[in-house]
XYZ file of C-alpha atoms in Angstrom:
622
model
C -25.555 -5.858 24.914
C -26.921 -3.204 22.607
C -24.552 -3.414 19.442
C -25.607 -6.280 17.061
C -23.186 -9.145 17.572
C -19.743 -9.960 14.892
C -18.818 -12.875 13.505
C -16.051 -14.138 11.271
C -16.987 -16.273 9.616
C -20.660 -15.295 9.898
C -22.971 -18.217 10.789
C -25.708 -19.414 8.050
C -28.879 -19.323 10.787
C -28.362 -17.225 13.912
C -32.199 -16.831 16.013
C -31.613 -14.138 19.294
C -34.292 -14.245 21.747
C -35.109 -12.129 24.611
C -33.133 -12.743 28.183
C -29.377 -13.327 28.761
C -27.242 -15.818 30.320
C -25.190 -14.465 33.331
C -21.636 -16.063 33.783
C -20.935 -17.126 37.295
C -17.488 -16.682 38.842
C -17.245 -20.263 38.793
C -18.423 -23.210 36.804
C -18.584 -26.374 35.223
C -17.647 -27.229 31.257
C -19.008 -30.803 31.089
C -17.941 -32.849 28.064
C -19.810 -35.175 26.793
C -19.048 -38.030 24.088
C -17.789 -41.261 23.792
C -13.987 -40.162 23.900
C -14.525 -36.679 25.923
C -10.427 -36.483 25.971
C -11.099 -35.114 22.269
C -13.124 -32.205 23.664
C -10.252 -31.589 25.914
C -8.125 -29.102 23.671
C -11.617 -27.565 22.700
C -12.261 -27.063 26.563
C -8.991 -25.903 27.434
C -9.827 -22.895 24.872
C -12.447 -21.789 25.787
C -11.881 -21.879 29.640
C -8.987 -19.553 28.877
C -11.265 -17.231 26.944
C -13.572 -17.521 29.703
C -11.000 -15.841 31.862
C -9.576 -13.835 29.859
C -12.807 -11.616 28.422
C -15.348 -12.542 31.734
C -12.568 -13.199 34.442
C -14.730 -16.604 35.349
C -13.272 -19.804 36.580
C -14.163 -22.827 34.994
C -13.136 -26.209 35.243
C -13.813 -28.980 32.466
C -14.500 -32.419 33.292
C -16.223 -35.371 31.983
C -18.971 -37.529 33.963
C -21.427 -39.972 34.127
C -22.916 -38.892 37.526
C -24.912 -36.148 38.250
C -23.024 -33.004 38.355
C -24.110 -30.858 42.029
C -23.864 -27.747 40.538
C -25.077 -28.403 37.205
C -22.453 -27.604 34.565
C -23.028 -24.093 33.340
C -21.772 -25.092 30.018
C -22.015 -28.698 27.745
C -19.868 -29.653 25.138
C -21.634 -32.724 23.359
C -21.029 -35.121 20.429
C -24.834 -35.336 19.002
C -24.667 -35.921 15.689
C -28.675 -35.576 15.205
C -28.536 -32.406 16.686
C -25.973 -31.308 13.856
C -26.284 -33.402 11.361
C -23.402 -32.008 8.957
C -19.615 -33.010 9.488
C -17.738 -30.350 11.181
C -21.009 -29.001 11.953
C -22.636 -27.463 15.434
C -25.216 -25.853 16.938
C -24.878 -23.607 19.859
C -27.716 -22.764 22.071
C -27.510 -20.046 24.755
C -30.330 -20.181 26.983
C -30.786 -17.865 30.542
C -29.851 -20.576 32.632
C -27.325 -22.378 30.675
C -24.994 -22.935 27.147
C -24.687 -26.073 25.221
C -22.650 -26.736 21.464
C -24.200 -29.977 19.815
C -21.813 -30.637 17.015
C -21.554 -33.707 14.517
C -17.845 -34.199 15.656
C -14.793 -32.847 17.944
C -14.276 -30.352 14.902
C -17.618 -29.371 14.926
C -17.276 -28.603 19.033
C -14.193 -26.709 18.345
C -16.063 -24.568 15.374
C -18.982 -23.934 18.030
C -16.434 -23.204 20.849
C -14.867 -20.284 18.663
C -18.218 -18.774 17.975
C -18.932 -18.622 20.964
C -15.719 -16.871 22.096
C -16.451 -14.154 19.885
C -19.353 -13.751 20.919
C -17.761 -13.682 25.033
C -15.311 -11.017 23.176
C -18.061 -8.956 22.566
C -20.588 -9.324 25.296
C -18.452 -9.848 28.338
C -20.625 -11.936 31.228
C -23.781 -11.033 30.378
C -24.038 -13.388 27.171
C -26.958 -12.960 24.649
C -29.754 -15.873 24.392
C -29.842 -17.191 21.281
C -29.057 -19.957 18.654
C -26.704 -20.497 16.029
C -26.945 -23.677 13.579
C -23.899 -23.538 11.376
C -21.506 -25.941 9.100
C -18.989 -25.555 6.220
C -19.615 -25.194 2.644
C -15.674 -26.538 1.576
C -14.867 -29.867 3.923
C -10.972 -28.457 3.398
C -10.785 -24.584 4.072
C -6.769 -23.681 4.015
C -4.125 -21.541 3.656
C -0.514 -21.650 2.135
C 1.991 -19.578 3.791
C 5.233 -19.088 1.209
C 8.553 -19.880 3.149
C 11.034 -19.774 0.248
C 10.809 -16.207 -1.234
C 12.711 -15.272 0.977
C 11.210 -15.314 4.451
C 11.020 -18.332 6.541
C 9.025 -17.425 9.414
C 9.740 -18.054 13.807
C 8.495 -20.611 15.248
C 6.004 -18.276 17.557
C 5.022 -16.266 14.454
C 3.551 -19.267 13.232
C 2.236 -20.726 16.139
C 0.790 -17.157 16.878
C -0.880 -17.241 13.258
C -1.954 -20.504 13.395
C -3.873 -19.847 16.621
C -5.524 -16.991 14.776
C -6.338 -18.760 11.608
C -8.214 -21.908 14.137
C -10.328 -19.360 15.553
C -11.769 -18.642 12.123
C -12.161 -21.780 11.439
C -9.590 -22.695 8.869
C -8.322 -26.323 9.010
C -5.560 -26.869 6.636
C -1.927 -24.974 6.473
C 0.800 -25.665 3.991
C 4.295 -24.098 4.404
C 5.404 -23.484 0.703
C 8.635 -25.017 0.657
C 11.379 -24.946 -2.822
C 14.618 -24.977 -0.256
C 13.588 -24.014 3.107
C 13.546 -27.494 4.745
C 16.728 -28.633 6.545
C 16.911 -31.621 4.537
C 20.008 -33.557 6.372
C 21.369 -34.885 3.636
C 21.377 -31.525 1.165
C 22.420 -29.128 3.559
C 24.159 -27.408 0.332
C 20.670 -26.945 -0.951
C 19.390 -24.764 2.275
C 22.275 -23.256 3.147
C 21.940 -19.641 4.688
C 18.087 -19.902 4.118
C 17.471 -20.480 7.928
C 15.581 -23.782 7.033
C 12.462 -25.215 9.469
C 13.530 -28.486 11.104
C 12.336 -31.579 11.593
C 11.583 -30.945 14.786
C 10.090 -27.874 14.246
C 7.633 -29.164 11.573
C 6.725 -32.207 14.364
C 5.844 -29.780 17.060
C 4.130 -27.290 14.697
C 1.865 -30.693 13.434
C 0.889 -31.196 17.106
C 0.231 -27.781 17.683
C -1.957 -27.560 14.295
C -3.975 -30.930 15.289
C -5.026 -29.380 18.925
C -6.687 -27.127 17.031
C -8.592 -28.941 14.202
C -5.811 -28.173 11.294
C -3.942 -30.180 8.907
C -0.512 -29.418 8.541
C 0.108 -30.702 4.901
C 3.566 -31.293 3.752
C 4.402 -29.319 0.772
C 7.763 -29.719 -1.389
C 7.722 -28.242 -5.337
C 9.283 -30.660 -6.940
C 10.071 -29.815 -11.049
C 9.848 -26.791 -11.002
C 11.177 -23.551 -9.047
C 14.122 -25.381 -8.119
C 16.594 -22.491 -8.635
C 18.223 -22.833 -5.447
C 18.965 -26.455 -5.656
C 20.333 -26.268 -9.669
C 22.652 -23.526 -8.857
C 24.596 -25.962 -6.450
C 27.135 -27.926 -8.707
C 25.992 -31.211 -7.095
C 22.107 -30.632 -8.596
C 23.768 -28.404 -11.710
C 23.421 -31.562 -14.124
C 20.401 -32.277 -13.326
C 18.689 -28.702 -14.655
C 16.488 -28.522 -17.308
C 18.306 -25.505 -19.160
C 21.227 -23.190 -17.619
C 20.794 -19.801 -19.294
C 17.604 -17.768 -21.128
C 14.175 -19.092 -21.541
C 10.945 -17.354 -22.116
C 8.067 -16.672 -19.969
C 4.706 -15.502 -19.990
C 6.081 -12.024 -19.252
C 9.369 -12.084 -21.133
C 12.507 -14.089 -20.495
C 13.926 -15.786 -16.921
C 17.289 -16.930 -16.355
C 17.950 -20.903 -15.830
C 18.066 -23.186 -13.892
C 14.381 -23.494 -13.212
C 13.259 -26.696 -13.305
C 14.222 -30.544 -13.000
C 14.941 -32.062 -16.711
C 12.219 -34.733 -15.805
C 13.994 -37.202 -18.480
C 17.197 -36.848 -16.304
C 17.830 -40.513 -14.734
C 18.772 -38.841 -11.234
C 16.093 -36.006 -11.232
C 13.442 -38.256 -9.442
C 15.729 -40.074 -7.127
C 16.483 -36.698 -5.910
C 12.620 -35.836 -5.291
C 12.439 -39.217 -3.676
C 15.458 -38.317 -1.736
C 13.510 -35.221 -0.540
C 10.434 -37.108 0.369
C 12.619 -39.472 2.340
C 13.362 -36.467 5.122
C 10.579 -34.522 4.773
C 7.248 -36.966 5.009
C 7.464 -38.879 7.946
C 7.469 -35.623 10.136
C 3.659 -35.071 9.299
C 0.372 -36.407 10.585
C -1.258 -35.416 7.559
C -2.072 -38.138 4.540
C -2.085 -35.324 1.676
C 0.940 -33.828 0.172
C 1.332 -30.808 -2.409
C 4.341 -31.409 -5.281
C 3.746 -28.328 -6.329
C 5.112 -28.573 -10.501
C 3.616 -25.408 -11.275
C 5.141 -22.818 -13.812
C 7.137 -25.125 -15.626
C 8.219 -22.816 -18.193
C 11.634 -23.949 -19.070
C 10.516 -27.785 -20.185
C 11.649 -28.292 -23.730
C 13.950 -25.807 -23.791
C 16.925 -27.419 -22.570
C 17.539 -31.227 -22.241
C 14.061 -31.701 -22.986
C 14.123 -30.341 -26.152
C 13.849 -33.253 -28.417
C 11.676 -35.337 -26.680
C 9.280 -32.889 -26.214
C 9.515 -31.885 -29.850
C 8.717 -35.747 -30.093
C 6.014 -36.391 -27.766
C 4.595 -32.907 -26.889
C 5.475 -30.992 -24.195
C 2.376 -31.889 -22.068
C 2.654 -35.278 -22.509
C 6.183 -34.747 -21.347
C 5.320 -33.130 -18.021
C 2.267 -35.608 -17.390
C 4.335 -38.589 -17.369
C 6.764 -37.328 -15.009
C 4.074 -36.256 -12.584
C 2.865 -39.408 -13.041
C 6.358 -40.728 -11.946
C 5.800 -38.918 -9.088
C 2.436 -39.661 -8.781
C 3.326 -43.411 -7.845
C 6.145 -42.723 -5.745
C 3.714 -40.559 -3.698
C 0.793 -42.911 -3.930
C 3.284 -45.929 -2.504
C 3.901 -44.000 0.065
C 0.242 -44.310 1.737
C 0.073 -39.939 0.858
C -2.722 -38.652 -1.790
C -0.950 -35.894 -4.236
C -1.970 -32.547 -4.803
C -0.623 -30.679 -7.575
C -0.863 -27.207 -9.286
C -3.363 -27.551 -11.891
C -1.773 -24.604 -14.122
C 0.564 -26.559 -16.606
C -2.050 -29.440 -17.267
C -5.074 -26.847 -18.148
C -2.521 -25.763 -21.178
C -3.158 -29.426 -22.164
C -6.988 -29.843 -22.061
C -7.520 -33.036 -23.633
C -4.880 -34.428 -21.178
C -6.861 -33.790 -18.118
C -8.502 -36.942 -18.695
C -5.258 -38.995 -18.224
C -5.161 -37.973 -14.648
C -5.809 -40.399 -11.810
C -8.837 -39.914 -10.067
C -7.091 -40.062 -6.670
C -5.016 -36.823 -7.063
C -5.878 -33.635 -6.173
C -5.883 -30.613 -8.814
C -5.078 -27.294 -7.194
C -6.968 -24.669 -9.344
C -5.329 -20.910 -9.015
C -5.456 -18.039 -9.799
C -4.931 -14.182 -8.602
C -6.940 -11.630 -10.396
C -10.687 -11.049 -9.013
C -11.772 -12.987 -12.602
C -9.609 -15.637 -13.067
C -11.457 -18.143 -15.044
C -12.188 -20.840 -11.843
C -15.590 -21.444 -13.929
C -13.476 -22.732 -16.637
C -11.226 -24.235 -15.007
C -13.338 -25.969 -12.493
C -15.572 -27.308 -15.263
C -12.511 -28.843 -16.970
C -11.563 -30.883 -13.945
C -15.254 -32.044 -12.870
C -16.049 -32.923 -16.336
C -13.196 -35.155 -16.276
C -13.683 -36.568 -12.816
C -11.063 -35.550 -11.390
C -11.176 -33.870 -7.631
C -9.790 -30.005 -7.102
C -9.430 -27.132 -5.010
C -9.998 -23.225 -5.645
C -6.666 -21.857 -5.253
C -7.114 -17.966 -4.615
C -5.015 -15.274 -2.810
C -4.215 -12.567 -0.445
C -3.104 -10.502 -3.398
C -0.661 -9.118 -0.590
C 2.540 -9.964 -2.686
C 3.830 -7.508 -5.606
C 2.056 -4.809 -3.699
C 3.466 -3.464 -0.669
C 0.001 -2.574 0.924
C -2.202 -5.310 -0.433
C -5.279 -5.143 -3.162
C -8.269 -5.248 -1.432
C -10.803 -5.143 -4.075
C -9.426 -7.728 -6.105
C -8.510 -9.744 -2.947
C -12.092 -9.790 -2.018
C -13.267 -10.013 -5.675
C -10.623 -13.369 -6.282
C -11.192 -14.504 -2.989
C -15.429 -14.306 -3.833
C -15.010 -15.711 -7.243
C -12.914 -18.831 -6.323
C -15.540 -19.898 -3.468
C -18.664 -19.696 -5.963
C -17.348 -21.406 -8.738
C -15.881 -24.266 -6.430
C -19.303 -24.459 -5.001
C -20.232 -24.466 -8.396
C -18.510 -27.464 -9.724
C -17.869 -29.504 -6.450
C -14.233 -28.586 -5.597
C -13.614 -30.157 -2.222
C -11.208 -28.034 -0.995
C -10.115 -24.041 -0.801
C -6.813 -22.896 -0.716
C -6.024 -19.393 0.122
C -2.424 -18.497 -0.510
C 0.015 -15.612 0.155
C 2.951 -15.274 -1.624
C 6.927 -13.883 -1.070
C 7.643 -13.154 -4.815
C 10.179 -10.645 -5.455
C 11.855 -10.323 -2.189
C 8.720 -11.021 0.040
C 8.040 -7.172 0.949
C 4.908 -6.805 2.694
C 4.121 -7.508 6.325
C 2.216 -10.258 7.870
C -0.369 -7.939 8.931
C -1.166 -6.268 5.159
C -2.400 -10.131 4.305
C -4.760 -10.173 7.647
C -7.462 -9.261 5.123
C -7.196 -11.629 2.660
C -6.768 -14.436 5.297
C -9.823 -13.549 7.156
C -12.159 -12.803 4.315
C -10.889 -16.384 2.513
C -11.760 -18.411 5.843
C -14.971 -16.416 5.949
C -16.062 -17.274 2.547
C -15.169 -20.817 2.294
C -16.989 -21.105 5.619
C -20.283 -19.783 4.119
C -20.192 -17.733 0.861
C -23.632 -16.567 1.194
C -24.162 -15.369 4.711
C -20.165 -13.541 4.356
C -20.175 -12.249 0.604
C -21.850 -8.330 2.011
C -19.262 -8.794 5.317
C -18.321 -5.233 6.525
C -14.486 -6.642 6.635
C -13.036 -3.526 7.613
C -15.325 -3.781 11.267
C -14.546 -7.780 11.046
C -11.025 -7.239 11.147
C -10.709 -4.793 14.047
C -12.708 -6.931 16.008
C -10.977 -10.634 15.242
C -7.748 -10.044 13.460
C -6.347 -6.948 15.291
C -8.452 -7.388 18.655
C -9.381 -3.784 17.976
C -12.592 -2.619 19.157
C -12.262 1.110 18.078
C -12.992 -0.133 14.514
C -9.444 2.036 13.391
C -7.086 -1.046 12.371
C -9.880 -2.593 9.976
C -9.999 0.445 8.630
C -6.296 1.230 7.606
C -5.672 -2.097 6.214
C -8.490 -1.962 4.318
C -8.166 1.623 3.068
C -4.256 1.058 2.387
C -4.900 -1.954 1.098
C -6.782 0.396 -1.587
C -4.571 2.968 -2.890
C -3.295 0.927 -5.277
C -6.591 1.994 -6.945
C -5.564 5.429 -6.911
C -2.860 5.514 -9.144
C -5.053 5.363 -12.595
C -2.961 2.608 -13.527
C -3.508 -0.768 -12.426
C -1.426 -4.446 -12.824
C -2.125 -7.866 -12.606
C -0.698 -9.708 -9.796
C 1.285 -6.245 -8.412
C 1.004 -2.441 -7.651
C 2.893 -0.061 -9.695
C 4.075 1.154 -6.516
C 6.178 -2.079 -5.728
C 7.624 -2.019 -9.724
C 9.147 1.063 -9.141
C 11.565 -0.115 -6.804
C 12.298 -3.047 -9.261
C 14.292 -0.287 -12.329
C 16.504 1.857 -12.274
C 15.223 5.064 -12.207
C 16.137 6.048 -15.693
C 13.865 2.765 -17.104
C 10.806 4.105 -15.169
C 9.131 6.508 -17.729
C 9.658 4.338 -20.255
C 8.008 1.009 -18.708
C 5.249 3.688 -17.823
C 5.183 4.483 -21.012
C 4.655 1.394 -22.180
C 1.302 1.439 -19.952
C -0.406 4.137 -22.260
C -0.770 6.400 -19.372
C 1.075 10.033 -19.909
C 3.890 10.813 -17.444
C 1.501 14.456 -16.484
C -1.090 11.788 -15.322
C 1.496 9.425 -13.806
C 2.808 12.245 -11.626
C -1.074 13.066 -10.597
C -1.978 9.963 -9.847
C 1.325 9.342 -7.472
C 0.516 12.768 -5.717
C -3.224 11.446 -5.188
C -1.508 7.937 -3.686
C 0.518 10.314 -0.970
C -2.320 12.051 0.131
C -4.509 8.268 -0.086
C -1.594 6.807 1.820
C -1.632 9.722 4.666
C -5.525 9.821 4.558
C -5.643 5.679 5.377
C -2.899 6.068 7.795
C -4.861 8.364 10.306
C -6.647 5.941 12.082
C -3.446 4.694 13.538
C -3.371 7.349 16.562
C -6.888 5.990 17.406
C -6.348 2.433 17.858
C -6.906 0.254 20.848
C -5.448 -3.058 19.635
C -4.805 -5.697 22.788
C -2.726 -8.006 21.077
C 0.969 -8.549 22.434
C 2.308 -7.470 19.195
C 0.307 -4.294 18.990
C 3.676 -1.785 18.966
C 5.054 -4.090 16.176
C 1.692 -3.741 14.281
C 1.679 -0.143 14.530
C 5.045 -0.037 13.425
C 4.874 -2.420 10.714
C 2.060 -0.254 8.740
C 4.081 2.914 9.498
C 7.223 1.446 7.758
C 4.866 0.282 5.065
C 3.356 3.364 4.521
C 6.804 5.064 4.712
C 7.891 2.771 1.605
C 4.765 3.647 -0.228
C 5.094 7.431 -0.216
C 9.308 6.577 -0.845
C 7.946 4.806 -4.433
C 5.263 7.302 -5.623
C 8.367 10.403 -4.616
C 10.640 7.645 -6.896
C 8.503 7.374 -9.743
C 8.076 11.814 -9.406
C 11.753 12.202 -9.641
C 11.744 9.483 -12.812
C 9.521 11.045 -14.432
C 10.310 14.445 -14.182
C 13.599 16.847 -14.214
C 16.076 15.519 -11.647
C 16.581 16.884 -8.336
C 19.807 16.636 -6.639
C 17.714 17.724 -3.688
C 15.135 15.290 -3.771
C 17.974 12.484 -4.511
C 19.417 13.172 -1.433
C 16.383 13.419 0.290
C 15.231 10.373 -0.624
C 18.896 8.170 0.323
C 18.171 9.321 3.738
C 14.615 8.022 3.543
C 15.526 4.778 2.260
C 17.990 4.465 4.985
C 15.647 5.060 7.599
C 13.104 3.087 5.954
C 15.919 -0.221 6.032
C 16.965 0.356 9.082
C 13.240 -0.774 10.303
C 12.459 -3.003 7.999
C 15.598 -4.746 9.052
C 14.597 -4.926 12.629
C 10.795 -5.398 12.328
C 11.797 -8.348 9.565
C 13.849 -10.254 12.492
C 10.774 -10.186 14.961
C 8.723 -12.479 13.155
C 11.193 -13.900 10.871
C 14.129 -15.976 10.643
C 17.716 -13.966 9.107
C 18.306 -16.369 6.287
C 16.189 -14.625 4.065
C 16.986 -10.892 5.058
C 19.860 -10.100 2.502
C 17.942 -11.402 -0.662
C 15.283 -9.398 0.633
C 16.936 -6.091 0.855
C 19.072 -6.265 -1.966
C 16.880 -4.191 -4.396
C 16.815 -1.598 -1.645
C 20.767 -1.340 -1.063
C 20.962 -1.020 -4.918
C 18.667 2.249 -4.655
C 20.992 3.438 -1.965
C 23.447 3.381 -4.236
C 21.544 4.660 -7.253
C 20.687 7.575 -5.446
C 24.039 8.310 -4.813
C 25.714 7.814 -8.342
C-alpha cells in the first residue's frame, strides 16, 4: 500500500520493512497458550475481519502437533516477548503474522491493530512490527442513562464493540433511576429501566471483549427521581430551594445521610443491582452534594462540619460496599472542598477525579490524592452535553490534560464520560470524537497527543474512507468557537433554547458581549454550521447505521441554525414572520428527533427530553 498506515490508538514503536505478506484464500489461526479457549473470542474477531476486509477463510484451532499447512497466523501467550500487562507485539513478516502478548488482553489489543491495519491494506498486508502497551491499566468510559435517555440493547452492544476495538476496557452505565430495581418499581417508573437480564448479557458481551462492565448506582446525591415518590419523600435532605454553584436548584436532591432509613435504602439498591455483574469495582457516585446542611442536616452539620458530615456517611457506605467483596469508587468533587479530610480516606477506595473544561486543575487535584495515598482516576469528558454539536477543542484540550497529569501523579485509571444533562440533546455520533480521542490518549499520550483526529475518525469511528465524516464532526464540533462568546460546560447555542425568548438579551447581556456582536457572531455560526455540513454529500460510510448517521448530523445541524435564528429574533425587533417561520422549523425539527431518538434509544426518556422544545412551540405561537 502507498498511503502511510492509521491507527487509533497509535502504537508507541511501529518499524515497517520492505516486502508484504500475501493473504491466502484459506488458512490457519493457531493459538497458542496454556488455556488457548481464552484466545478463542480474540480469534473469532479477527477471522470475521479477515473475511470481511480480505474475503479469506480462516479457521482457528489450537495444537500440539505439527500443523501441514503451517498456520498463516499465531496468536501466542509469551510474556518475554511482551513483557508489559495487556501488552503485545505484532510481527508481520512475508511469509507469516504472529501477536506475542503478555496476556489474552494483550492478544486481543494486538488482534485489533492488526484489523486496522487489514482495513486499510486489504490482502496484501505491510511487513512490519509494532511493540505496544498501555500507559492507564483501566482506560474507560461512562455512558449517562438517567438524563433522560436509556439506551437499546443493540445500541450498546453496537458501541461497545466499537469502543473494544480501540482498546478501551472499562464501561459504566450512569445509573440515578434507570435500573428496574424489583422492589422500587415506583422509583423507575416510565424511565424504560435496563434489566437484570439485560445488564447479565451486556457483562458477557463486555468480557468477550476485554471490558469491565462496572456497576454504577449514585447513591446521596441526584436522587430527584426517587425523593419525589412519597414512599422516599421523608427520606430527602431538603424539599424546596437550595443554592448551587450557579444559583439556586429545587429539592429533593439528595439522601439526608443522618436519616435512619436513607442507607437501608442504598443497601436495598445494592441488593438487586450487584450480583448481576462480573466486575469487583463499583462507582456510588455522591457527587454534587449541594443540598447537605440545608435541610435535615442542618444542625449537625452546623455541629460537625459539613465535610465531616458527608465523609462519614460515605464511609457508611464504604463498609457496606467493602463487605460485600466490591472495591468503591467515588466522585472525588465534594471531598477536594475538604482538603485536610482527604487523609481520612481508606486506602482501598477509589477517588474519581473530574472535571470538564480543557484546564481543570487534575494537577491539583491529583497531587492532593497521591500525597495522601489514596488511589484515583482522571475523570474527563466528551464535552458533547450542553452543546448540541460538541466542543472539540476543549474536548481534546480536557481529554489531553487529564491523561498527563494522571501520568503525572500515578492515577491508575481514566475515565472518559459523556453526559445527558438538560434533556440529553446531542446524538451518539457528536461524542464519537471525544470517545475515540480519550481511548487514544489513555492508550499512549505521547505517540496520540499530534493525532490528525478528524482522518482517525473517518477511518475507525465512521468506517469512512473519504476522510468527509471526520471532518464534519470535527468542524461542527467547532462552531461553538464562532460565536465570540464562549461557556463552561455548554454552548450558547444549547442555552438559548433553555429561556424564553424575552430573557435572552438580557442573560446575553449579562455576558458583556453587545447584542450588534451577538447577532454577528450567530450569523457567522450559520454560515460555520453550513460550511462543516458540506462534507456530508461526499461520504462513503459502510456502517449499517450510515442513513441514521447522516440523518442524525442533519437534524443536529438543523437545531443549530433553529438557536442562532432564536437568539436573532431575541435580540432584535420581532418578526411575526420569522415567528412563524421558525414554529414550522421546530416542528419539523421534532418530528425527527422523535424518530431518530427511538432508533437507538428506549421511549421512557423521550417526553422529558422534548419538553423544552414543545414549550417553544408554544412560545412561538403566543
Amino acid at each position: 500500500m502507498s498511503a502511510p498506515l492509521s491507527f487509533l490508538p497509535a502504537p508507541r514503536f511501529l518499524t515497517l520493512s520492505e516486502g508484504a505478506f500475501s493473504l491466502p484464500a484459506h488458512g490457519l489461526i493457531l493459538l497458542d497458550a496454556p488455556t488457548p479457549q481464552r484466545l478463542r473470542s480474540s480469534a473469532a474477531r479477527l477471522q470475521a475481519a479477515l473475511l470481511h476486509y480480505s474475503q479469506s477463510e480462516f479457521e482457528y484451532l489450537a495444537s500440539d502437533a505439527p500443523l501441514i499447512p503451517p498456520a498463516a497466523i499465531t496468536l501466542r501467550i509469551a510474556p518475554d516477548l511482551a513483557p508489559h500487562p495487556q501488552g503485545f507485539r505484532l510481527h508481520i513478516t512475508p511469509h507469516a503474522i504472529a501477536i506475542d502478548a503478555h496476556d489474552p488482553a494483550g492478544v486481543f489489543y494486538g488482534v485489533c491493530t492488526l484489523i486496522q491495519i487489514l482495513q486499510q491494506a486489504g490482502n496484501a498486508l505491510p511487513t512490519l512490527e509494532i511493540t505496544d502497551w498501555p500507559d492507564f491499566p483501566a482506560r474507560g468510559v461512562m455512558l449517562d442513562i438517567s438524563r433522560d435517555k436509556v439506551y437499546r440493547m443493540d445500541t450498546l452492544y453496537a458501541l461497545t464493540d466499537r469502543l473494544a476495538s480501540w482498546k478501551i476496557n472499562q464501561l459504566q452505565l450512569y445509573t440515578e433511576h434507570t435500573f428496574a430495581y424489583r422492589n422500587h418499581p415506583d422509583a423507575w417508573g416510565e424511565a424504560s429501566p435496563l434489566t437484570a437480564q439485560e445488564i447479565m448479557d451486556l457483562d458477557v458481551y463486555c468480557r468477550e471483549r476485554f471490558i469491565e462492565l462496572v456497576p454504577n448506582q449514585n447513591s446521596f446525591g441526584h436522587l430527584t427521581h426517587w425523593l419525589t415518590k412519597p414512599r422516599y419523600a421523608p427520606l430527602a435532605e431538603i424539599h424546596g430551594k437550595f443554592s448551587v454553584p450557579w444559583g439556586e436548584m429545587e429539592g429533593p436532591f439528595s439522601l439526608a445521610p443522618e436519616n435512619a432509613g436513607s442507607l437501608p435504602l442504598i443497601q436495598s439498591m445494592y441488593d438487586e443491582l450487584l450480583p448481576n455483574f462480573t466486575s469487583r469495582l463499583f462507582n456510588v457516585g455522591c457527587d454534587e452534594t449541594f443540598d447537605l446542611g440545608a435541610g435535615a442536616s442542618k444542625e449537625i452539620c452546623q455541629t460537625r462540619g459539613t465535610g465531616q458530615v458527608y465523609l462519614d456517611y460515605l464511609l457508611k457506605i464504604y463498609a457496606d460496599v467493602k463487605q460485600r467483596g466490591f472495591t468503591m469508587q467515588f466522585w472525588g468533587d465534594i471531598i477536594l472542598q475538604h482538603p485536610e479530610l482527604v487523609p481520612a480516606l481508606p486506602r482501598d477506595v477509589i477517588a474519581l477525579s473530574w472535571g470538564y473544561e480543557a484546564g481543570h486543575p487534575f494537577d491539583r487535584e491529583g497531587q492532593a490524592f497521591a500525597s495522601s495515598g489514596v488511589p484515583f482516576y482522571v475523570c474527563p469528558g466528551t464535552s458533547a452535553w450542553n452543546t448540541l454539536s460538541g466542543r472539540t477543542t476543549n474536548a481534546l484540550g480536557n481529554l489531553l490534560n487529564a491523561a498527563e497529569n494522571g501520568l503525572k501523579y500515578g492515577a491508575i485509571g481514566y475515565l472518559n464520560t459523556d453526559w445527558g444533562d438538560n434533556g440529553h440533546w446531542q446524538t451518539p455520533p457528536i461524542s464519537y470524537l471525544g470517545f475515540a480521542a480519550g481511548a487514544a490518549l489513555s492508550w499512549a499520550v505521547d505517540t496520540n497527543r499530534a493525532a490528525d483526529w478528524a482522518n482517525l475518525l473517518s477511518l475507525f469511528a465512521f468506517d469512512d474512507p473519504s476522510g468527509s465524516m471526520g471532518k464534519l464532526a470535527y468542524d461542527l464540533g467547532e462552531v461553538y468557537r464562532v460565536l465570540g462568546l464562549e461557556m463552561p460546560n455548554s454552548s450558547p447555542l444549547f442555552w438559548v433554547f433553555t429561556l424564553p425568548l424575552a430573557q435572552i438579551p438580557t442573560a446575553l447581556a449579562q455576558t458583556g458581549v453587545d447584542a450588534d456582536a451577538l447577532t454577528r457572531g450567530m450569523l457567522a455560526a450559520q454560515t460555520a454550521i453550513d460550511r462543516a455540513l458540506q462534507p456530508l454529500s461526499a461520504q462513503k460510510m459502510t456502517r449499517p447505521d450510515a442513513d441514521l448517521i447522516r440523518r442524525e448530523f442533519a437534524n443536529t445541524a438543523r437545531l443549530m441554525r433553529h438557536a442562532c435564528r432564536r437568539a436573532t429574533l431575541a435580540l432584535n425587533e420581532d418578526s411575526p414572520a420569522e415567528r412563524a417561520a421558525l414554529t414550522e422549523d421546530m416542528r419539523a425539527f421534532l418530528e425527527e428527533y422523535r424518530t431518530l431518538w427511538l432508533l437507538r434509544n428506549r421511549p421512557g426518556g423521550l417526553p422529558d427530553s422534548t419538553a423544552r422544545f414543545e414549550a417553544i412551540l408554544q412560545e412561538y405561537q403566543a
